[in-house]
Short mmCIF file of C-alpha atoms in Angstrom, two decimals:
data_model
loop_
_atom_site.label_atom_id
_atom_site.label_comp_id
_atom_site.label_asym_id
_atom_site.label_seq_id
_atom_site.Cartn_x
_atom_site.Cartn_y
_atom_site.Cartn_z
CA UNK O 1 0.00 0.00 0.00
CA UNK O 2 1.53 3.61 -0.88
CA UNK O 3 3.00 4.48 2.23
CA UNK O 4 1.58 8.35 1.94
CA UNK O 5 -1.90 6.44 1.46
CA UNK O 6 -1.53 4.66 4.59
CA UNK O 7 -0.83 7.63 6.57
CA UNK O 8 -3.64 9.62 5.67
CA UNK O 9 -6.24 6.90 6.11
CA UNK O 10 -4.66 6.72 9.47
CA UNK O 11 -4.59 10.56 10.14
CA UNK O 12 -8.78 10.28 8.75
CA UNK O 13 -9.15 7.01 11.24
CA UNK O 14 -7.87 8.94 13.87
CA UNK O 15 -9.41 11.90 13.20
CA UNK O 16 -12.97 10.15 13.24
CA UNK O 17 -12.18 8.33 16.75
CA UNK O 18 -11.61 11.26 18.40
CA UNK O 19 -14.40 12.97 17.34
CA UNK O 20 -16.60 9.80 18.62
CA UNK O 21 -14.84 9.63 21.67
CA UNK O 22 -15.89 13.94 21.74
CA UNK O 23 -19.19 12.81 21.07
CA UNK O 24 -19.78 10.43 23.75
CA UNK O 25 -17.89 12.40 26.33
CA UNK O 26 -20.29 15.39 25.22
CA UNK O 27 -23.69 12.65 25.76
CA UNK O 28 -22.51 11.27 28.93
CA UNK O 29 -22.28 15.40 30.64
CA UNK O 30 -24.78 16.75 29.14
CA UNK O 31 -28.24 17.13 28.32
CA UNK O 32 -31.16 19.87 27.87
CA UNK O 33 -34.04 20.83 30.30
CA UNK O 34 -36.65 23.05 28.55
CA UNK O 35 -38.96 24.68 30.65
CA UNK O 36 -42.99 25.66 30.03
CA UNK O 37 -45.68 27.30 32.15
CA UNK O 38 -49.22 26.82 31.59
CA UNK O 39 -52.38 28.15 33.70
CA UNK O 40 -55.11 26.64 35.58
CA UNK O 41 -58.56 29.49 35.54
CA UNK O 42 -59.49 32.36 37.69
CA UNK O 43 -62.30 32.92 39.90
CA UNK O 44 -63.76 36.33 38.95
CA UNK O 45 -65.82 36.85 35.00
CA UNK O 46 -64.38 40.74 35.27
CA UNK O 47 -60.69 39.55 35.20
CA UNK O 48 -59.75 39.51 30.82
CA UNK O 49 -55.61 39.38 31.73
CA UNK O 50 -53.26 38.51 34.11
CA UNK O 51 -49.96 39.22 33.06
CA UNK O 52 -46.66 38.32 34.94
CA UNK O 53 -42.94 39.71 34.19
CA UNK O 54 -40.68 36.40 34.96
CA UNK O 55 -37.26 38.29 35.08
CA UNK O 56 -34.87 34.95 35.70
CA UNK O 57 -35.47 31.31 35.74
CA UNK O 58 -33.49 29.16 37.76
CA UNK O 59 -32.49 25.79 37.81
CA UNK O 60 -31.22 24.91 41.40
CA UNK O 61 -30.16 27.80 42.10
CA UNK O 62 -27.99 29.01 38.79
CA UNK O 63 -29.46 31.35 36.12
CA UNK O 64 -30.39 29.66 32.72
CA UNK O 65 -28.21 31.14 30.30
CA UNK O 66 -29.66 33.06 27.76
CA UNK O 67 -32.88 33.55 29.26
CA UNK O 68 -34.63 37.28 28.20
CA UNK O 69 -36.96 38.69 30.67
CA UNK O 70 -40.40 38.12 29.61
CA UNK O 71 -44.12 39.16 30.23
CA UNK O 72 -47.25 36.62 29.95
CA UNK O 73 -50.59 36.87 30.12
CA UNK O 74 -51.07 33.72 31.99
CA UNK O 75 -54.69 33.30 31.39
CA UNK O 76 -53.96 32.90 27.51
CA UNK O 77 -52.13 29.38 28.42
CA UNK O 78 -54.43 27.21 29.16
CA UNK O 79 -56.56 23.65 28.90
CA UNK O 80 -52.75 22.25 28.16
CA UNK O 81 -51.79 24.98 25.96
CA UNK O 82 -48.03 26.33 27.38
CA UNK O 83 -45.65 29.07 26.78
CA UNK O 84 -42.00 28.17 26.21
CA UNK O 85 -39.73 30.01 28.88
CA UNK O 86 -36.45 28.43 27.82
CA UNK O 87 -34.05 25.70 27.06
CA UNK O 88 -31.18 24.88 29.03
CA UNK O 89 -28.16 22.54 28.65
CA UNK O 90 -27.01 21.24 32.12
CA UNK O 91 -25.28 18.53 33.23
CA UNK O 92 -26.34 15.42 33.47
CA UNK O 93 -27.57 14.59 37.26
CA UNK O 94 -30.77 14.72 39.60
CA UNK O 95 -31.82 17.81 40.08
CA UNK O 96 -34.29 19.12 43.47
CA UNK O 97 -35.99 22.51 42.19
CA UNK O 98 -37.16 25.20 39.71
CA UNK O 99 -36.88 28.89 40.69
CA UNK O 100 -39.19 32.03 39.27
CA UNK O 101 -37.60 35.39 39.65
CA UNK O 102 -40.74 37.58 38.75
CA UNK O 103 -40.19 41.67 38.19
CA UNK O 104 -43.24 43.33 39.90
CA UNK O 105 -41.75 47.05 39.02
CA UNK O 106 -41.35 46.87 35.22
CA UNK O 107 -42.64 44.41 32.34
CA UNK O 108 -40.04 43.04 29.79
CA UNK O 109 -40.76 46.37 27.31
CA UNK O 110 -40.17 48.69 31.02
CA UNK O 111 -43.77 49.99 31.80
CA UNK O 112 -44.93 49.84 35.22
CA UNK O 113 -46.38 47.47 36.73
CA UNK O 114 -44.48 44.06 36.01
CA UNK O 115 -47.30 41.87 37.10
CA UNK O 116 -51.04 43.05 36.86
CA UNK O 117 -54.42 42.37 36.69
CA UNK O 118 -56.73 43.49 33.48
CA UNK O 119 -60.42 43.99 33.95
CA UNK O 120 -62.85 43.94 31.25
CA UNK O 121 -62.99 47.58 31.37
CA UNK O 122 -59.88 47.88 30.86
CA UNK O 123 -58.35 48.90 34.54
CA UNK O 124 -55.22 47.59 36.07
CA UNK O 125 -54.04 46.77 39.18
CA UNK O 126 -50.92 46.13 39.92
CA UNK O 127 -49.90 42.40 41.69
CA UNK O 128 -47.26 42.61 44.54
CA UNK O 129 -45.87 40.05 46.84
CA UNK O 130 -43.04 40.07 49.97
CA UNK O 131 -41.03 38.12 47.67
CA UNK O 132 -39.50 38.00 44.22
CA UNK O 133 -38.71 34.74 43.82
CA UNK O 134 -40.95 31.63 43.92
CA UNK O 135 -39.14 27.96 44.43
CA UNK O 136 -40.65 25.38 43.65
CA UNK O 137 -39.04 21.67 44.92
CA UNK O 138 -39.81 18.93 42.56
CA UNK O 139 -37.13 16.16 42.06
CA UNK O 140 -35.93 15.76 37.93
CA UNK O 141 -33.71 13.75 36.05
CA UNK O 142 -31.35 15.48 32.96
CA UNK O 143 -30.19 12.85 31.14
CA UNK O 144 -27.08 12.63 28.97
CA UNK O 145 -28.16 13.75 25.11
CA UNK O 146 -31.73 14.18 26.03
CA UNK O 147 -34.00 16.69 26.44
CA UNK O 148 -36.84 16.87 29.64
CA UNK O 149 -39.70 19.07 29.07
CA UNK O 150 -41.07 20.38 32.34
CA UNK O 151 -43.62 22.23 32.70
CA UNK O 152 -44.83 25.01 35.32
CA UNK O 153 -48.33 25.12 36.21
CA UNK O 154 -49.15 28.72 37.93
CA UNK O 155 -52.37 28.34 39.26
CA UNK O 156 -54.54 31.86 39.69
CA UNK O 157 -56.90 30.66 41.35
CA UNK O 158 -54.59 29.93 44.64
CA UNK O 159 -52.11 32.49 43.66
CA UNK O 160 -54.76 35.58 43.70
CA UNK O 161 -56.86 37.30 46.22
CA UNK O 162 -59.36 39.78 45.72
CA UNK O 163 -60.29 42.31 47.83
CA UNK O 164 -62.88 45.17 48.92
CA UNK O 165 -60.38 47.60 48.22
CA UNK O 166 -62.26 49.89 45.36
CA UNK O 167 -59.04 51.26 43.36
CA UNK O 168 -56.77 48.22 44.08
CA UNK O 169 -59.23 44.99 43.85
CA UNK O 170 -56.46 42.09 43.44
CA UNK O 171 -53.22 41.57 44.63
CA UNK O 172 -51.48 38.25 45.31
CA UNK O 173 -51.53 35.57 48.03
CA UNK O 174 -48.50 35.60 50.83
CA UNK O 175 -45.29 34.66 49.76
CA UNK O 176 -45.91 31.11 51.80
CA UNK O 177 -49.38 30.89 49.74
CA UNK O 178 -47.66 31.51 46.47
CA UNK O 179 -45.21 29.18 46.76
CA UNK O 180 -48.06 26.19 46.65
CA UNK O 181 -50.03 27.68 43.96
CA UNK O 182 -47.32 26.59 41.81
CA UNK O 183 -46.49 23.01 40.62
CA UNK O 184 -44.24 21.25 38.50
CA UNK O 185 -45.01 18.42 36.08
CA UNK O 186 -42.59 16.05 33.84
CA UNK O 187 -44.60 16.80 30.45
CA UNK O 188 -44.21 13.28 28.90
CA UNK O 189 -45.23 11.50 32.05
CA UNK O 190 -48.22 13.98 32.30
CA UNK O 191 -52.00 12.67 32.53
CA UNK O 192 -55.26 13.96 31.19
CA UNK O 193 -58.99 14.05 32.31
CA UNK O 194 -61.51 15.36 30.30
CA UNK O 195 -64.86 14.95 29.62
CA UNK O 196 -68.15 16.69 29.60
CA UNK O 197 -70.76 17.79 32.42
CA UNK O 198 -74.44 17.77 32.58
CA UNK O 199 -76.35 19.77 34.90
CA UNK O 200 -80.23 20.51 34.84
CA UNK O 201 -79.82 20.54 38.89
CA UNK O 202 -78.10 23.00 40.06
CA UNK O 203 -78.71 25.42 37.74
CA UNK O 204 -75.01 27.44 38.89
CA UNK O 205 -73.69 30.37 36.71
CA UNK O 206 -70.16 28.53 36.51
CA UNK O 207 -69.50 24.82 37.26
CA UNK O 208 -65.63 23.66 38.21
CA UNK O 209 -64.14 20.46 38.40
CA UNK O 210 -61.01 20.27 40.90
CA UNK O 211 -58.65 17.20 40.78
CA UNK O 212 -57.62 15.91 43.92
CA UNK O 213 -54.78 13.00 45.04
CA UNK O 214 -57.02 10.33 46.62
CA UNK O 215 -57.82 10.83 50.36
CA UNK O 216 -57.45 14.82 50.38
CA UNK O 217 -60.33 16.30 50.17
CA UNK O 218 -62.35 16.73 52.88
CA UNK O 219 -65.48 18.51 52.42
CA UNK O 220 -66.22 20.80 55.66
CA UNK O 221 -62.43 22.04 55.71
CA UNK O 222 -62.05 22.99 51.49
CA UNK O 223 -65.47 24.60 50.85
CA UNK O 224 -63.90 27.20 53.70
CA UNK O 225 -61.50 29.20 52.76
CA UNK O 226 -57.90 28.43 53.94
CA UNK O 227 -55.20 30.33 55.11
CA UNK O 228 -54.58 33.80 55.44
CA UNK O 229 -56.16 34.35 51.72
CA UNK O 230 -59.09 32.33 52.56
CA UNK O 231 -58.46 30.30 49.50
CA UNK O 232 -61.14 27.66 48.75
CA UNK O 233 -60.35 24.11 47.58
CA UNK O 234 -56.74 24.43 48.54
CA UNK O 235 -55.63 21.24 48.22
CA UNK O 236 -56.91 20.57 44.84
CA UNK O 237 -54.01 19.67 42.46
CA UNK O 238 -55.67 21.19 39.26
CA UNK O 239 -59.41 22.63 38.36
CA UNK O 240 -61.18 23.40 35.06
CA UNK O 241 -64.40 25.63 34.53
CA UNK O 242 -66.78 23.56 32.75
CA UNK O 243 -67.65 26.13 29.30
CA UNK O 244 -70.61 26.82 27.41
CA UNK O 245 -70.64 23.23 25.99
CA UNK O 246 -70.55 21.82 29.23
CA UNK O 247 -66.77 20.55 28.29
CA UNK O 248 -63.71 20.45 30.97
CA UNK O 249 -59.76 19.51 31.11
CA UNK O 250 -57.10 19.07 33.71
CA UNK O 251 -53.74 18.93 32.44
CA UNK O 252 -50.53 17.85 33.80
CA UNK O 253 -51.58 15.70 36.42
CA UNK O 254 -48.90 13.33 37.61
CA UNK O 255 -49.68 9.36 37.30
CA UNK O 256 -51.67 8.42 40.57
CA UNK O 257 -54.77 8.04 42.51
CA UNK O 258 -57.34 10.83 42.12
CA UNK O 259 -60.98 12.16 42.85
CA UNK O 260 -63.08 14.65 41.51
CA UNK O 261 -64.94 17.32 42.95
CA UNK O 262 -67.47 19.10 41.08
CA UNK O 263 -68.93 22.60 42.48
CA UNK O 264 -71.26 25.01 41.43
CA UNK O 265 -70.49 28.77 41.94
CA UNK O 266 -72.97 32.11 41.41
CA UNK O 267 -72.27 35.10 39.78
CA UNK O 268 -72.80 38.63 41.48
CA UNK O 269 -74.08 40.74 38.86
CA UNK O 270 -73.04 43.91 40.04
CA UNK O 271 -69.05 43.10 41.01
CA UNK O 272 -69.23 40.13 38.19
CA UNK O 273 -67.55 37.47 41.39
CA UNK O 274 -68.33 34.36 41.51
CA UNK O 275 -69.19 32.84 45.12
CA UNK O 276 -69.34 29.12 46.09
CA UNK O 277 -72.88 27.97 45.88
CA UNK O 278 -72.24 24.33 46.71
CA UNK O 279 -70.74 21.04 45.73
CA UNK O 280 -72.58 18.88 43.30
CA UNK O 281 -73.37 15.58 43.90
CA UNK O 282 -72.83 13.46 40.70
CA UNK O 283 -71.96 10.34 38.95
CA UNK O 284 -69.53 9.10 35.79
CA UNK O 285 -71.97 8.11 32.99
CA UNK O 286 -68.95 5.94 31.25
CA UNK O 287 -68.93 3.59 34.14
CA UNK O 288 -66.06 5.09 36.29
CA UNK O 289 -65.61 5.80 39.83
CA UNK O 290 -65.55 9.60 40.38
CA UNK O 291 -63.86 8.78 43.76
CA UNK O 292 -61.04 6.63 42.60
CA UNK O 293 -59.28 7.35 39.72
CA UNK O 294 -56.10 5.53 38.57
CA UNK O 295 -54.10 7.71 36.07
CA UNK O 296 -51.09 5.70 34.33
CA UNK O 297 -48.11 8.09 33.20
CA UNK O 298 -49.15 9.70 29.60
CA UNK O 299 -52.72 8.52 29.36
CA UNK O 300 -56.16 11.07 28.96
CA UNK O 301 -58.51 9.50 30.49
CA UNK O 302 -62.34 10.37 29.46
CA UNK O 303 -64.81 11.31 32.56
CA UNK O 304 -68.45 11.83 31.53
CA UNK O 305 -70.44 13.39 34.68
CA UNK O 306 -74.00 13.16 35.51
CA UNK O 307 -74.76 15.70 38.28
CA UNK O 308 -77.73 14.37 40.34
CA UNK O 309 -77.88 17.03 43.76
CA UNK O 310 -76.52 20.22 44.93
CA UNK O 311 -75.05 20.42 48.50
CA UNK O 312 -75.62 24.09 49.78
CA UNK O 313 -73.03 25.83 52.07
#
């Protein structure tokens, strides 16, 4: 063989092996985390926006790079519908939380407020909290040439309060408070219920559904309002207002054991809030067990509901 032959097939051998060996070094370190939010509805017909400034978004602690500072109107994200907040490469390991770094001063185009609500009528009011920065701990694997989609669930309903205040009506829950009205989900392991309502019963202005992990809701303690926000169904994972067509989803519930609640609310026609009118007794017409559901990872499950009584306050 020509002997200048031989040394470039060996220089291209080489060449090609090293770049394999750069390859797999580069897939065993590394791999990419990219990061959604989504909503879950709010309790009031006169709220049309709520926008929140997210200024940083951190992953255990460090700043993903790249990230630009960003403003969302939350309630335009939902029934599963998300908003991309980033992609990040990291390094391949377990990792313990997600961190939101929200701007109440200044949206991402530098008009005040950061975070607001918008009426129908087209008044603000400005959203404030004790703190900046909302952590939330949820346990996530990064693994080497892959990419995890996880997604942020920021829940108005928990995260709000409204008040009797006449020129500043909303403004939101503690800093404790806030902290639970957000969750995490992995987005490929993420479940689905959907399904339709029927109601000739109650005859409510609004209907919600509210998702709850087996065993946690107890009746007497979630129709009251919790904490110092008063916040009803608290320890509901996820809720959906039933629409016109009598239609409802919950999105991004983890795999488990859950019931559903069903609750009818009335509108005040003057001030356009809703108030608790009762729960709603009811039954699955598809032959399922509205107080034990089993949700595999990645599955929507269908749950048609028959309400038969209302339970006042």
């Amino acid at each position: 063989m020509n002997t200048k032959f031989t040394a470039l097939l060996c220089a291209a051998m080489f060449a090609i092996t090293m770049f394999s060996c750069e390859k797999n070094d580069l897939d065993d370190s590394k791999g990419t985390a990219r990061i959604e939010i989504t909503d879950a509805p709010i309790d009031d017909a006169n709220v049309k926006s709520t926008f929140v400034t997210i200024a940083d978004v951190k992953l255990d602690g460090q700043s993903v790079e790249g990230f630009s500072k960003v403003t969302i109107d939350l309630l335009a994200y939902q029934k599963g519908n998300t908003k991309v907040l980033g992609i990040a490469e990291l390094d391949a390991k377990t990792y313990s939380n997600i961190t939101l770094v929200l701007d109440y001063e200044k949206d991402q185009n530098g008009a005040a407020p950061g975070c607001y609500v918008q009426e129908d009528n087209g008044s603000r009011h400005a959203l404030t909290s004790t703190t900046s920065e909302i952590t939330l701990n949820y346990n996530y694997l990064i693994q080497a040439g892959q990419q995890t989609d996880l997604v942020v669930d920021f829940d108005l309903r928990k995260a709000i309060k409204r008040s009797d205040n006449v020129t500043d009506k909303y403004d939101f829950v503690t800093a404790t408070e806030l902290n639970t009205a957000l969750r995490v989900a992995a987005k490929s392991k993420a479940s689905v219920i959907k399904g339709k309502v029927q109601d000739v019963i109650s005859l409510s202005d609004k209907i919600v559904v509210y998702a709850y992990k087996k065993g946690e809701f107890n009746r007497n303690v979630e129709i009251d309002g919790q904490g110092a926000s008063d916040i009803e169904f608290s320890k509901a994972v996820g809720s959906a207002t039933v629409d016109a067509s009598g239609n409802y989803e919950l999105h991004f519930l983890e795999a488990g054991e859950y019931e559903l609640v069903v609750a009818g609310y009335t509108k005040n026609n003057s001030t356009g809030q809703m108030s608790l009118k009762g729960t709603l007794t009811a039954n699955s017409t598809n032959s399922l067990n509205l107080g034990l559901l089993n949700l595999s990872p990645g599955v929507a499950l269908t749950v048609d509901v028959l309400v038969t009584a209302l339970l006042p306050l």
